Amino acid sequence: MQTELSKTLGVEHAVFGFTPFPAVAAAISRAGGFGVLGAVRYTAPDDLKRDLDWIEAHVDGKPYGLDVVMPAKKVEGVSEAEVEAMIPEGHRQFVRDTLAKYGVPELAEGEASGWRITGWMEQVARTQLDVAFDYPIRLLANALGSPPADVVDRAHDQDILVAALAGSARHAVKHRDAGIDIVVAQGYEAGGHTGEIATMVLTPEVVDAVAPLPVLAAGGIGSGRQVAAALSLGAQGVWLGSMWLTVTEADLSSPAVTRKLLAAGSGDTVRSRALTGKPARQLRTEWTDAWDDPNGPGTLPMPLQGLLVAEALTRIQKHEVAPLLGTPVGQIVGRMTSERSVQAVFDDLTRGFEQAVDRINRIAGRSGT
Amino acid sequence: MQTELSKTLGVEHAVFGFTPFPAVAAAISRAGGFGVLGAVRYTAPDDLKRDLDWIEAHVDGKPYGLDVVMPAKKVEGVSEAEVEAMIPEGHRQFVRDTLAKYGVPELAEGEASGWRITGWMEQVARTQLDVAFDYPIRLLANALGSPPADVVDRAHDQDILVAALAGSARHAVKHRDAGIDIVVAQGYEAGGHTGEIATMVLTPEVVDAVAPLPVLAAGGIGSGRQVAAALSLGAQGVWLGSMWLTVTEADLSSPAVTRKLLAAGSGDTVRSRALTGKPARQLRTEWTDAWDDPNGPGTLPMPLQGLLVAEALTRIQKHEVAPLLGTPVGQIVGRMTSERSVQAVFDDLTRGFEQAVDRINRIAGRSGT
C-alpha cells in the first residue's frame, strides 16, 4: 500500500494512526503505518517528554508524528479565569442538576479536573511544541485550522511535514495557502470535530482543490475495503483515529468506555456541541441528549462549553456513570467489536485491502491480477 | 464494469440511474447502464402508460425498471380529507405568512397543485403497478420500506427483481426477510430521504448484513472515482439519482432550479423534514431554513407535512421564487457544474473508473495493469 506520501515518509503502508496513547502510536509505526501521538492531554511538558522518550525507545527507529490543537484564532491577553466568568449561571446550574440527577459523586480533594480546555490554549500547544521539536518527529498535525506561520517555518526548518484537518475544500485551500504540506480531509462520519460533508464527497473535492498536495482521507475508515475506497477517491493515504480506541495497547481511562465502544453500532454516535461548543462526533449518551434537548439551555460556544463541562466529564469518567459516559468516536465504531492488537488491525486492513483490489480488478475485467 | 448483478440484468455497466424523466431513463439504459423511472409523480395511470410507451420506443431493447413509493405502513380507511383535517391551523398560517413574506403569487384557477402526497398513497402506487406490470420492466424498486408481499410475489412471477432502499443494516435485513432481491444502501449524503450513516460506513455494513444478496451503493456518487470506491466497499453496483437532474435530457419544471443546482456546492444541501415530514436531503433554501428555525412552528410528521406544503411548493416552483426554490438532491450537487448529456456522464464515469482502478493497482504494487 504505497503512495508518493508513504514513500516520502518511508513507511510500508499509507495508514496514519492518530492516538492519545504512546504505546499505540509506537505500535502503529512498528506495524508499518505512521503513528501520530495526540498531544492535547499533555498540560505538563515533562509528561510529554516522558512519553516521547518512551516512543523513541519502542518505535524501532520507525517514523512517527505529533498532533497538537492550536486554535486558528488567538485569544490575546484573556486569562482562563476571565473566560470562566463568561459562563452563565443557568448553564452551571444545569450541569449541577444533571450530575445530581444521576448521582455523580464529587471528585476527591486535590484530584485534577478537566485537561480538555487548557490543552486548546495556544500557549500550551507552544509548550508542547518546544518539547516535541527536540525529538525526530516527521509530521506535525494540527486539528484546528492552520498552525501559525512561525510554527510552520520552524517545522519545515527541521524537515517536518505539516498536516492540517479540513472539513471542506475551502478550508483545505486555506491550509495550502498557509504552507501546509498535507491536508487531512475529515468527513462527516469521523470522530471528533467534523463538518457536514461525507468522506465519499469530501475526499475527491479536497484532492482536486489542493492538487498536487497530498490528501489523507479521514472518517468512516476501519477496514481494508474502506482503505481501498479512500485511495480510489484520490487520497494518498488514510487517517484512522477511532479504530485504535479499543486496541489492546490502548489505555482508556475507563473499562466502561471500552465496553460501550465494543457494544455500539454505527448509529450510536451523534454530532454534538456538548463536548467543546463545536460539533464533534461522539457516542450518543444521556449526557449528549441533555445538551441537545431543545428544552435544555443548549450549549455554549467554544471555548466556554469545554470549560463548563470539564470537571463534570472528569467526575463522570472517574466514577464510570454509565448512562452519561461517552467519548469522541466516529461511525466506524460499529466495526469495533473486539479488542485486538494494533498488529491484528493492520493485518486485517492489509488483507482486506488486497481482497478489495482483487475484486475491483475482476469487476473492471482486468486480467493477470 | 461488470458484477454478478449487472450480468444478471444484461447491462454493460453496474450503474443504476434513478430519474423522474422517461427520456433520461431511456438514455441511461441506452448508454449501457440501467435506467429506473421514478413513478411517484404519475397520479394518472394514462400518463404513466404514455411515458412507458415512450421508453419502450426509445430504449433500443435495453432493460429498465420502475421506482414506486409504497409506504410500509398502510393507512386503512382514512381519506385524504380526514388527513388534511389533522393539520393545525397555526401551521397553515405559517405557510400563508411565509408565502406572503416573499410575495409568492396564487395559482391560477384550475391549476393543479401538489402531486407530492397523493403519490405516496398505497392505492396510487398500486394503480401505477397495474400499469407497469404490463410492460417488460426488469426491476421494481420501492423507496419506503419493503413492498407488500403480494407485490413482491407478483413481481417475481413476472421475473422482475425487487429492490428496496435502506439507511441501516437493520432495515436491510428486514428487506431480505421480506423476499427483496436487491438492497439499495442509501447513505447520509444522498438526496431525498436518508438516514444518518454515511455511504463509506453504511455500504460494507449492509453488504455484510444481507450477503449474498446484492447491494447497490447510493449517496455521494457522481464520478468514476466514487464508483470505484463504492465497488471497493463491496457493492455490486451504484445507484445514482442527483447526477441526472442537470443532464440535457432532463425536463426540470424550472430553469431556475437547474441554475441553482449548477451553482450549488456540496455544503449547500440540508437534511430537512420540510418536504415530507421525514428527513430528506435537498437544496438548502430560505424555505427549508424557515421550517428548521427553532423559532418557527417546526414540521409535522409524514404525511401531514407533505399535504401541508404541496400547494405552496407548486406556487414557488411555478413562479420561480428564487430564495424559496429547492429540490431534493445529494451532496454530489457540488460536482454538477455543467449541463451534459447522459452519454457524456457515462463516458466520464467509465473513464474515471478505469483511471481509479489504474491508480489503486499502482498503490497495491500490482504489475501488468
XYZ file of C-alpha atoms in Angstrom:
738
model
C 0.000 0.000 0.000
C 2.437 2.583 -1.303
C 1.742 6.152 -2.347
C 4.110 9.024 -3.013
C 3.479 10.246 0.510
C 4.167 6.897 2.177
C 7.392 6.666 0.176
C 8.403 10.196 1.231
C 7.874 9.255 4.868
C 9.443 5.839 4.445
C 6.529 3.791 5.726
C 5.255 0.497 4.347
C 1.522 1.284 4.439
C -0.183 4.609 3.732
C -2.101 4.262 7.000
C -1.817 7.106 9.501
C -2.971 6.370 13.020
C -3.936 9.147 15.418
C -3.973 8.144 19.079
C -3.564 9.722 22.505
C -1.571 6.692 23.679
C 2.224 6.416 23.179
C 2.076 2.608 23.180
C -0.468 2.671 20.347
C 1.465 5.277 18.341
C 4.659 3.232 18.567
C 2.828 0.004 17.673
C 1.253 1.650 14.597
C 4.669 2.752 13.334
C 6.182 -0.647 14.120
C 3.375 -2.337 12.164
C 4.373 -0.363 9.063
C 1.986 2.558 9.398
C 2.621 6.064 10.676
C 1.764 6.685 14.331
C 0.673 10.171 15.364
C 0.549 10.973 19.072
C -2.234 13.334 20.136
C -0.681 15.938 22.451
C -3.819 17.717 23.671
C -3.872 15.989 27.072
C -0.265 16.912 27.924
C -0.586 20.049 30.003
C 2.740 19.358 31.717
C 5.773 19.436 29.373
C 7.559 16.759 31.401
C 4.724 14.291 30.788
C 5.045 14.790 27.042
C 8.819 14.462 27.284
C 8.464 11.201 29.207
C 6.068 9.756 26.618
C 8.140 10.859 23.614
C 11.158 9.244 25.274
C 9.075 6.092 25.625
C 8.103 6.167 21.949
C 11.735 6.713 20.921
C 12.693 3.654 22.933
C 9.926 1.470 21.474
C 9.425 2.570 17.870
C 12.345 0.586 16.415
C 13.557 3.637 14.502
C 10.335 3.956 12.516
C 8.951 7.434 11.780
C 6.141 8.966 13.827
C 4.445 12.322 14.356
C 2.647 14.588 16.780
C -0.827 16.132 16.705
C -1.424 19.408 18.535
C -4.523 21.559 18.906
C -3.644 25.167 18.155
C -6.670 27.389 17.661
C -6.548 29.361 14.422
C -7.765 32.444 16.262
C -5.554 33.603 19.090
C -7.195 34.972 22.216
C -4.796 37.693 23.351
C -4.480 38.706 26.972
C -7.534 36.873 28.268
C -6.984 34.601 31.235
C -8.776 31.314 31.821
C -10.443 32.948 34.852
C -11.813 35.739 32.681
C -13.197 33.185 30.212
C -14.692 31.231 33.142
C -16.510 34.375 34.230
C -18.345 34.497 30.903
C -20.257 31.279 31.626
C -23.907 31.991 32.577
C -25.038 30.759 35.984
C -28.017 28.984 34.395
C -25.651 26.733 32.480
C -23.634 25.970 35.618
C -26.847 25.069 37.400
C -27.846 22.771 34.517
C -24.559 20.906 34.920
C -25.069 20.597 38.678
C -28.677 19.447 38.222
C -27.786 16.858 35.595
C -24.956 15.433 37.688
C -27.216 15.349 40.767
C -29.980 13.599 38.804
C -27.592 10.742 38.044
C -25.949 10.796 41.491
C -22.489 11.545 40.117
C -20.071 11.825 43.108
C -17.739 14.778 43.611
C -14.010 14.484 42.972
C -11.844 13.841 45.993
C -9.875 16.818 47.290
C -6.835 17.544 45.136
C -7.978 15.399 42.199
C -7.277 17.066 38.884
C -10.245 18.012 36.744
C -10.534 18.527 33.055
C -7.490 18.819 30.847
C -9.775 19.438 27.932
C -9.787 23.165 27.688
C -6.298 24.141 28.754
C -4.920 21.868 26.061
C -6.557 24.107 23.492
C -4.853 27.255 24.579
C -2.133 28.274 22.171
C 0.416 28.767 24.937
C 0.004 25.129 25.990
C 0.391 23.934 22.393
C 3.553 26.042 22.073
C 4.976 24.474 25.228
C 4.231 21.076 23.720
C 5.980 22.078 20.514
C 9.056 23.299 22.406
C 9.338 19.772 23.752
C 8.459 17.994 20.506
C 10.934 19.868 18.314
C 13.733 18.211 20.316
C 12.568 14.813 19.017
C 12.945 13.474 15.465
C 9.226 13.734 14.637
C 8.489 13.603 10.896
C 4.973 15.062 10.953
C 3.221 17.805 12.876
C -0.572 17.841 12.560
C -2.976 20.491 13.775
C -6.618 19.726 14.441
C -7.945 23.309 14.477
C -7.076 25.305 11.372
C -3.599 26.019 10.016
C -0.841 26.408 12.616
C 0.728 29.902 12.929
C 3.295 30.762 10.235
C 6.275 30.659 12.613
C 5.350 27.128 13.656
C 5.105 26.021 10.021
C 8.501 27.613 9.312
C 10.123 26.002 12.327
C 8.738 22.592 11.322
C 9.978 22.986 7.763
C 13.427 24.032 9.031
C 13.573 20.667 10.793
C 12.298 18.762 7.731
C 8.980 18.054 9.473
C 5.882 17.853 7.272
C 2.896 19.855 8.480
C -0.657 18.488 8.211
C -3.968 20.171 8.990
C -7.520 18.890 9.165
C -10.195 20.286 6.849
C -13.920 19.611 6.575
C -14.392 21.454 3.284
C -12.471 22.238 0.103
C -12.466 25.906 1.115
C -10.646 25.173 4.372
C -8.250 22.889 2.541
C -7.290 25.692 0.153
C -6.642 27.959 3.154
C -4.281 25.333 4.539
C -2.436 25.083 1.230
C -2.096 28.857 1.117
C -0.679 28.775 4.659
C 2.119 26.477 3.514
C 0.715 23.224 4.883
C 2.134 20.051 3.280
C -0.686 17.539 3.818
C -4.441 18.027 4.158
C -6.449 15.575 6.227
C -9.974 15.606 4.747
C -12.169 14.909 7.758
C -15.583 13.594 6.688
C -18.903 13.926 8.474
C -18.726 10.324 9.727
C -15.403 10.872 11.544
C -14.992 11.054 15.308
C -14.277 14.388 16.976
C -14.770 17.740 15.284
C -16.368 17.276 11.875
C -18.212 19.183 9.205
C -21.297 18.003 7.349
C -19.756 16.704 4.113
C -19.303 12.948 4.000
C -15.950 11.307 3.164
C -17.250 9.953 -0.188
C -17.914 13.508 -1.400
C -15.294 15.422 0.589
C -12.193 13.410 -0.332
C -12.200 13.941 -4.126
C -13.276 17.567 -3.641
C -10.309 18.269 -1.399
C -7.949 16.243 -3.618
C -8.938 18.343 -6.641
C -8.879 21.619 -4.695
C -5.310 21.322 -3.386
C -3.632 19.107 -6.027
C -0.770 18.223 -6.165
C -0.720 18.449 -2.362
C -1.290 15.006 -0.789
C -4.592 14.379 0.969
C -5.368 11.837 3.673
C -8.958 10.614 3.950
C -10.412 10.549 7.462
C -13.834 9.408 8.586
C -15.532 6.037 8.261
C -12.370 4.034 7.612
C -11.648 0.872 9.577
C -11.429 -1.995 7.103
C -9.364 -2.831 4.037
C -12.386 -2.249 1.814
C -12.672 1.272 3.196
C -8.945 1.873 2.713
C -9.302 0.800 -0.925
C -12.325 3.087 -1.289
C -10.486 6.080 0.178
C -7.477 5.530 -2.076
C -9.820 5.121 -5.080
C -11.198 8.558 -4.230
C -7.722 10.015 -4.786
C -6.347 10.099 -1.247
C -2.638 9.366 -0.758
C -3.382 7.635 2.496
C -5.924 7.151 5.246
C -6.099 8.733 8.677
C -7.639 6.485 11.332
C -8.405 7.568 14.876
C -11.402 5.731 16.297
C -10.137 2.254 15.388
C -7.295 2.452 17.924
C -9.513 3.234 20.901
C -10.220 -0.436 21.538
C -6.832 -1.982 20.688
C -5.168 -3.958 23.455
C -2.323 -1.413 23.615
C -4.760 1.434 24.363
C -5.071 2.724 27.875
C -8.588 4.120 28.037
C -9.204 5.714 31.400
C -12.294 3.606 31.869
C -13.088 -0.051 31.074
C -16.732 1.028 30.944
C -15.960 3.250 27.946
C -14.284 0.311 26.193
C -17.359 -1.835 26.844
C -19.598 0.887 25.425
C -17.420 1.245 22.317
C -17.405 -2.510 21.670
C -21.197 -2.648 22.017
C -22.045 0.461 19.960
C -23.356 0.305 16.390
C -22.727 2.800 13.611
C -25.982 4.558 14.521
C -24.984 5.111 18.155
C -22.928 8.274 17.656
C -24.078 11.871 17.472
C -22.522 15.048 16.135
C -22.976 17.270 19.169
C -21.662 20.537 20.577
C -21.862 19.104 24.110
C -18.125 18.462 24.425
C -16.462 21.625 23.137
C -19.065 24.009 21.738
C -18.256 22.965 18.166
C -19.900 19.939 16.504
C -17.899 16.836 17.396
C -18.957 13.242 16.754
C -19.057 11.107 19.876
C -21.002 8.291 21.481
C -24.591 9.342 21.997
C -25.321 9.275 25.729
C -27.881 10.688 28.131
C -25.324 13.472 28.649
C -25.286 14.496 24.962
C -29.078 14.065 24.856
C -29.416 16.515 27.758
C -27.349 19.141 25.930
C -29.090 18.560 22.598
C -32.569 18.666 24.189
C -34.494 21.695 22.837
C -35.953 22.140 26.322
C -32.487 22.416 27.903
C -30.259 25.514 27.983
C -28.294 24.399 24.903
C -24.531 24.515 24.554
C -22.180 27.485 24.819
C -19.685 28.468 22.115
C -16.076 27.236 22.200
C -14.141 27.630 24.489
C -16.872 28.217 27.106
C -18.602 24.836 26.708
C -15.346 22.948 27.223
C -14.563 24.888 30.374
C -18.135 24.472 31.625
C -18.169 20.671 31.355
C -14.519 19.817 32.091
C -14.936 18.922 35.747
C -18.257 17.190 35.132
C -16.730 14.929 32.477
C -13.853 14.052 34.797
C -16.353 13.087 37.500
C -18.454 11.028 35.071
C -15.361 9.187 33.827
C -13.773 8.694 37.212
C -16.941 7.197 38.664
C -17.943 5.416 35.447
C -21.500 6.728 35.467
C -22.589 4.531 32.585
C -25.578 6.463 31.129
C -23.512 9.668 30.861
C -20.202 8.133 29.889
C -19.049 8.876 26.361
C -16.038 9.535 24.168
C -15.348 11.062 20.763
C -15.614 8.325 18.132
C -16.710 8.007 14.514
C -19.452 5.944 12.868
C -16.851 3.218 12.309
C -17.465 2.304 15.960
C -19.915 -0.281 14.585
C -16.884 -2.249 13.311
C -15.079 -2.107 16.662
C -16.464 -5.313 18.127
C -13.460 -6.900 19.819
C -10.202 -5.888 21.486
C -7.344 -6.640 19.090
C -3.686 -5.739 18.934
C -2.543 -2.933 16.625
C -0.766 -5.596 14.546
C -4.018 -7.563 14.198
C -5.817 -4.417 12.998
C -3.063 -3.862 10.419
C -3.176 -7.481 9.256
C -6.921 -7.106 8.757
C -6.527 -3.774 6.919
C -3.866 -5.023 4.522
C -5.579 -8.365 3.844
C -8.909 -6.632 3.264
C -7.240 -4.073 1.007
C -5.704 -6.787 -1.187
C -9.063 -8.575 -1.430
C -10.791 -5.319 -2.387
C -8.199 -4.728 -5.118
C -8.734 -8.276 -6.402
C -12.463 -7.652 -6.514
C -12.266 -4.294 -8.271
C -9.953 -5.821 -10.877
C -12.458 -8.614 -11.532
C -15.227 -6.010 -11.922
C -13.016 -3.978 -14.260
C -12.255 -7.105 -16.277
C -8.506 -6.740 -15.701
C -6.618 -9.924 -16.315
C -3.424 -11.096 -14.654
C -4.489 -9.944 -11.202
C -17.737 -2.540 -15.022
C -19.327 -5.950 -14.613
C -20.695 -7.528 -11.455
C -22.878 -10.601 -10.983
C -25.888 -8.309 -10.807
C -25.085 -6.383 -13.979
C -24.601 -9.716 -15.760
C -27.946 -10.996 -14.440
C -29.661 -7.894 -15.791
C -27.653 -7.920 -19.011
C -26.256 -4.400 -18.733
C -22.761 -3.246 -19.615
C -22.115 -1.071 -16.557
C -23.233 -1.678 -12.971
C -24.632 1.857 -12.861
C -28.288 2.273 -11.925
C -29.843 5.638 -12.669
C -32.973 6.801 -10.882
C -34.827 9.622 -12.607
C -38.346 11.039 -12.878
C -37.844 11.659 -16.625
C -38.548 8.960 -19.266
C -36.021 10.483 -21.678
C -33.295 10.233 -19.031
C -34.247 6.675 -18.046
C -34.108 5.534 -21.666
C -30.800 7.326 -22.262
C -29.247 5.693 -19.176
C -30.198 2.235 -20.420
C -29.043 3.031 -23.953
C -25.679 4.206 -22.544
C -25.146 0.761 -21.004
C -26.499 1.442 -17.525
C -29.854 0.562 -16.021
C -32.491 3.315 -16.121
C -35.105 3.399 -13.370
C -38.138 5.628 -13.861
C -39.485 7.239 -10.705
C -43.263 6.807 -10.738
C -44.234 8.985 -7.788
C -45.426 11.900 -9.901
C -47.790 9.790 -12.024
C -51.145 10.201 -10.334
C -52.972 9.443 -13.590
C -52.412 5.892 -14.911
C -52.654 7.087 -18.515
C -49.692 9.443 -18.017
C -47.544 6.572 -16.800
C -48.747 4.382 -19.689
C -47.839 7.120 -22.181
C -44.337 7.502 -20.719
C -43.667 3.761 -20.513
C -44.750 3.504 -24.151
C -42.255 6.266 -24.925
C -39.461 4.424 -23.105
C -40.286 1.181 -24.930
C -39.997 3.050 -28.225
C -36.678 4.679 -27.310
C -34.752 2.215 -25.159
C -33.424 0.096 -28.039
C -34.486 -3.088 -26.301
C -32.283 -2.443 -23.277
C -33.574 -3.336 -19.809
C -35.070 -0.730 -17.468
C -37.059 -0.530 -14.253
C -39.601 1.396 -12.226
C -39.401 3.016 -8.779
C -42.590 3.388 -6.754
C -43.215 4.837 -3.323
C -45.325 2.436 -1.294
C -45.458 3.236 2.404
C -44.525 0.294 4.596
C -47.412 1.127 6.927
C -50.812 1.110 5.317
C -53.308 3.734 6.434
C -56.634 1.884 6.245
C -59.897 3.694 5.663
C -58.603 7.221 6.150
C -59.375 9.670 3.377
C -57.066 12.458 2.246
C -59.663 14.932 3.565
C -59.509 13.337 7.001
C -55.729 13.567 7.000
C -55.976 17.204 5.859
C -58.174 17.924 8.881
C -55.353 16.849 11.217
C -53.148 19.791 10.176
C -53.082 22.517 12.879
C -54.285 25.978 11.826
C -51.043 27.524 13.162
C -49.051 25.575 10.610
C -51.366 26.624 7.778
C -50.976 30.225 8.891
C -47.173 29.839 8.902
C -47.304 28.657 5.284
C -49.520 31.611 4.300
C -47.285 34.084 6.165
C -44.099 32.728 4.620
C -45.526 32.812 1.104
C -46.843 36.348 1.689
C -43.461 37.494 3.029
C -41.864 36.514 -0.291
C -44.795 37.727 -2.404
C -45.482 34.284 -3.878
C -48.488 34.603 -6.249
C -51.511 32.303 -6.040
C -52.100 29.594 -8.608
C -54.476 30.467 -11.438
C -57.908 28.912 -11.198
C -57.891 25.244 -12.177
C -54.118 24.841 -11.939
C -53.132 21.550 -10.348
C -51.315 21.679 -7.045
C -49.004 19.232 -5.394
C -48.606 15.692 -6.665
C -46.272 15.019 -3.797
C -48.523 13.448 -1.268
C -51.061 11.582 -3.337
C -48.208 9.713 -4.995
C -47.320 8.215 -1.621
C -50.685 6.666 -1.032
C -50.587 2.919 -1.487
C -53.656 2.926 -3.730
C -51.889 5.247 -6.184
C -48.772 3.074 -6.165
C -50.965 0.019 -6.838
C -52.578 1.771 -9.791
C -49.074 2.532 -11.090
C -48.107 -1.116 -10.673
C -51.209 -2.301 -12.537
C -49.938 -0.259 -15.471
C -46.257 -1.179 -15.084
C -46.777 -4.945 -14.887
C -47.998 -4.810 -18.499
C -44.526 -3.659 -19.556
C -41.327 -5.743 -19.651
C -39.717 -3.967 -16.672
C -36.822 -5.928 -15.129
C -36.662 -4.155 -11.761
C -39.180 -2.777 -9.318
C -37.754 -0.542 -6.595
C -39.510 0.837 -3.543
C -38.292 3.913 -1.752
C -40.192 3.464 1.522
C -39.664 0.106 3.181
C -40.330 -3.321 1.676
C -43.264 -3.531 -0.748
C -46.253 -5.652 0.378
C -45.803 -9.426 -0.008
C -48.347 -9.741 -2.822
C -46.468 -7.115 -4.848
C -43.171 -8.959 -4.327
C -44.830 -12.224 -5.395
C -46.379 -10.668 -8.477
C -43.030 -9.166 -9.480
C -41.257 -12.484 -9.015
C -43.942 -14.262 -11.072
C -43.010 -11.925 -13.922
C -39.261 -12.410 -13.399
C -38.904 -8.849 -12.114
C -36.247 -8.223 -9.443
C -37.397 -6.244 -6.425
C -35.168 -3.614 -4.805
C -35.709 -1.575 -1.655
C -33.829 1.342 -0.108
C -32.281 1.023 3.345
C -30.458 3.509 5.546
C -29.243 0.941 8.080
C -28.202 -2.704 8.219
C -31.269 -3.410 10.344
C -33.622 -2.159 7.632
C -31.661 -4.069 5.014
C -32.159 -7.330 6.926
C -35.898 -6.618 7.086
C -35.911 -6.253 3.312
C -34.077 -9.536 2.874
C -36.566 -11.261 5.161
C -39.399 -9.799 3.069
C -38.020 -11.524 -0.035
C -36.412 -8.473 -1.628
C -33.714 -9.275 -4.226
C -31.535 -6.144 -4.106
C -30.852 -3.659 -1.288
C -30.033 -0.052 -2.160
C -27.881 1.232 0.720
C -28.786 4.914 0.870
C -26.095 6.907 2.673
C -26.453 10.134 4.643
C -25.036 12.196 1.759
C -27.719 11.033 -0.699
C -30.539 13.191 -1.998
C -34.091 12.573 -0.782
C -34.942 10.520 2.287
C -31.784 9.479 4.098
C -30.589 8.194 7.429
C -27.537 9.409 9.326
C -24.986 6.748 8.383
C -22.619 7.796 5.609
C -22.072 5.679 2.478
C -18.471 4.814 3.479
C -19.727 3.110 6.648
C -23.186 2.002 5.521
C -22.261 0.137 2.324
C -19.998 -2.562 3.814
C -22.323 -2.906 6.810
C -25.289 -3.611 4.562
C -23.220 -5.857 2.263
C -22.181 -7.994 5.244
C -25.671 -7.969 6.783
C -27.537 -9.324 3.742
C -24.825 -11.321 1.902
C -25.090 -12.937 -0.600
C -27.870 -10.531 -1.627
C -26.521 -7.845 -3.988
C -26.250 -4.297 -2.649
C -26.220 -1.048 -4.608
C -24.433 1.919 -3.030
C -26.318 5.209 -3.129
C -25.245 8.609 -1.882
C -22.278 10.751 -2.831
C -21.569 9.021 -6.144
C -21.108 11.026 -9.327
C -17.605 10.329 -10.630
C -15.637 7.268 -11.673
C -13.508 7.554 -8.543
C -16.654 7.333 -6.435
C -17.923 4.370 -8.461
C -14.606 2.593 -7.829
C -14.859 3.459 -4.133
C -18.412 2.121 -3.857
C -17.487 -1.119 -5.603
C -14.397 -1.427 -3.366
C -16.772 -1.263 -0.405
C -18.459 -4.427 -1.651
C -21.395 -3.025 -3.613
C -22.453 -4.847 -6.794
C -23.321 -1.546 -8.408
C -24.066 2.104 -7.795
C -27.404 3.883 -7.654
C -27.255 7.498 -8.879
C -30.141 9.942 -8.699
C -28.949 13.510 -8.287
C -26.484 13.395 -11.187
C -29.292 13.147 -13.763
C -31.117 16.267 -12.607
C -28.930 18.519 -14.743
C -28.439 16.336 -17.842
C -29.602 17.827 -21.117
C -32.286 15.130 -21.445
C -33.871 16.153 -18.109
C -37.006 18.212 -18.099
C -36.878 20.068 -14.795
C -40.013 22.090 -14.294
C -37.957 25.215 -13.712
C -34.791 26.582 -15.349
C -34.195 28.436 -12.083
C -33.842 25.110 -10.268
C -31.282 23.974 -12.837
C -29.322 27.200 -12.323
C -29.394 26.688 -8.558
C -28.211 23.087 -8.904
C -25.335 24.057 -11.191
C -24.247 26.804 -8.782
C -24.573 24.820 -5.529
C -21.594 23.382 -3.654
C -21.507 20.194 -1.609
C -22.225 22.249 1.503
C -25.408 23.791 0.105
C -27.769 20.927 0.935
C -29.597 20.209 4.149
C -31.237 17.119 5.595
C -34.620 18.589 6.479
C -38.132 17.429 7.309
C -39.582 20.433 5.453
C -40.599 18.462 2.353
C -42.302 15.358 3.693
C -42.037 15.219 7.467
C -39.168 12.707 7.295
C -35.529 13.823 6.917
C -34.781 14.281 3.213
C -31.679 15.887 1.755
C -32.404 18.835 -0.516
C -31.042 22.206 -1.519
C -30.913 24.471 1.487
C -33.193 27.446 0.841
C -34.927 30.167 2.830
C -37.932 27.802 2.766
C -36.059 24.965 4.498
C -34.484 27.500 6.862
C -37.950 28.721 7.851
C -39.076 25.188 8.716
C -35.836 24.329 10.522
C -35.870 27.597 12.516
C -36.275 26.816 16.246
C -38.484 29.900 16.487
C -40.880 28.596 13.827
C -43.674 26.042 14.311
C -41.475 23.156 13.128
C -42.526 20.436 10.729
C -45.399 17.970 11.012
C -44.994 14.187 10.741
C -45.422 12.365 7.421
C -47.862 12.505 5.657
C -49.175 15.773 7.167
C -46.152 17.893 6.226
C -46.327 16.843 2.574
C -50.025 17.676 2.392
C -49.454 20.981 4.193
C -46.803 22.252 1.784
C -47.929 20.693 -1.515
C -49.720 23.719 -2.900
C -47.092 26.124 -1.582
C -44.308 24.229 -3.350
C -46.257 24.224 -6.595
C -46.685 28.005 -6.314
C -42.997 28.538 -5.507
C -41.954 26.395 -8.492
C -44.475 27.801 -10.911
C -43.465 31.376 -10.148
C -39.768 30.571 -9.687
C -39.476 32.393 -6.365
C -35.722 32.022 -6.203
C -35.000 32.249 -2.454
C -37.570 29.540 -1.680
C -36.974 27.319 -4.689
C -35.396 23.960 -3.942
C -35.325 20.304 -4.917
C -34.199 17.036 -3.368
C -30.518 16.496 -4.214
C -27.473 14.917 -2.589
C -24.109 16.376 -1.581
C -22.803 15.347 -5.007
C -24.517 18.512 -6.270
C -21.104 20.168 -5.893
C -19.939 18.079 -8.895
C -22.911 19.085 -11.056
C -21.396 22.145 -12.649
C -22.498 21.916 -16.286
C -25.359 20.521 -18.343
C -24.164 17.374 -20.090
C -25.831 14.539 -21.952
C -26.430 11.221 -20.200
C -23.860 9.686 -22.560
C -21.276 12.305 -21.528
C -21.905 11.497 -17.859
C -21.398 7.795 -18.611
C -18.205 8.460 -20.563
C -16.895 10.415 -17.602
C -17.927 7.692 -15.115
C -16.332 4.852 -17.061
C -13.127 6.758 -17.880
C -12.790 7.895 -14.263
C -13.447 4.361 -13.056
C -10.673 2.928 -15.242
C -8.253 5.619 -14.033
C -9.143 4.890 -10.412
C -8.505 1.166 -10.994
C -5.135 2.006 -12.587
C -4.249 4.111 -9.577
C -5.292 1.555 -6.964
C -3.252 -1.091 -8.789
C -0.177 1.152 -8.708
C -0.705 1.709 -4.971
C -1.124 -2.032 -4.439
C 2.048 -2.690 -6.433
C 0.177 -4.870 -8.931
C 2.080 -5.335 -12.155
C 0.657 -5.866 -15.617
C -2.169 -3.383 -15.142
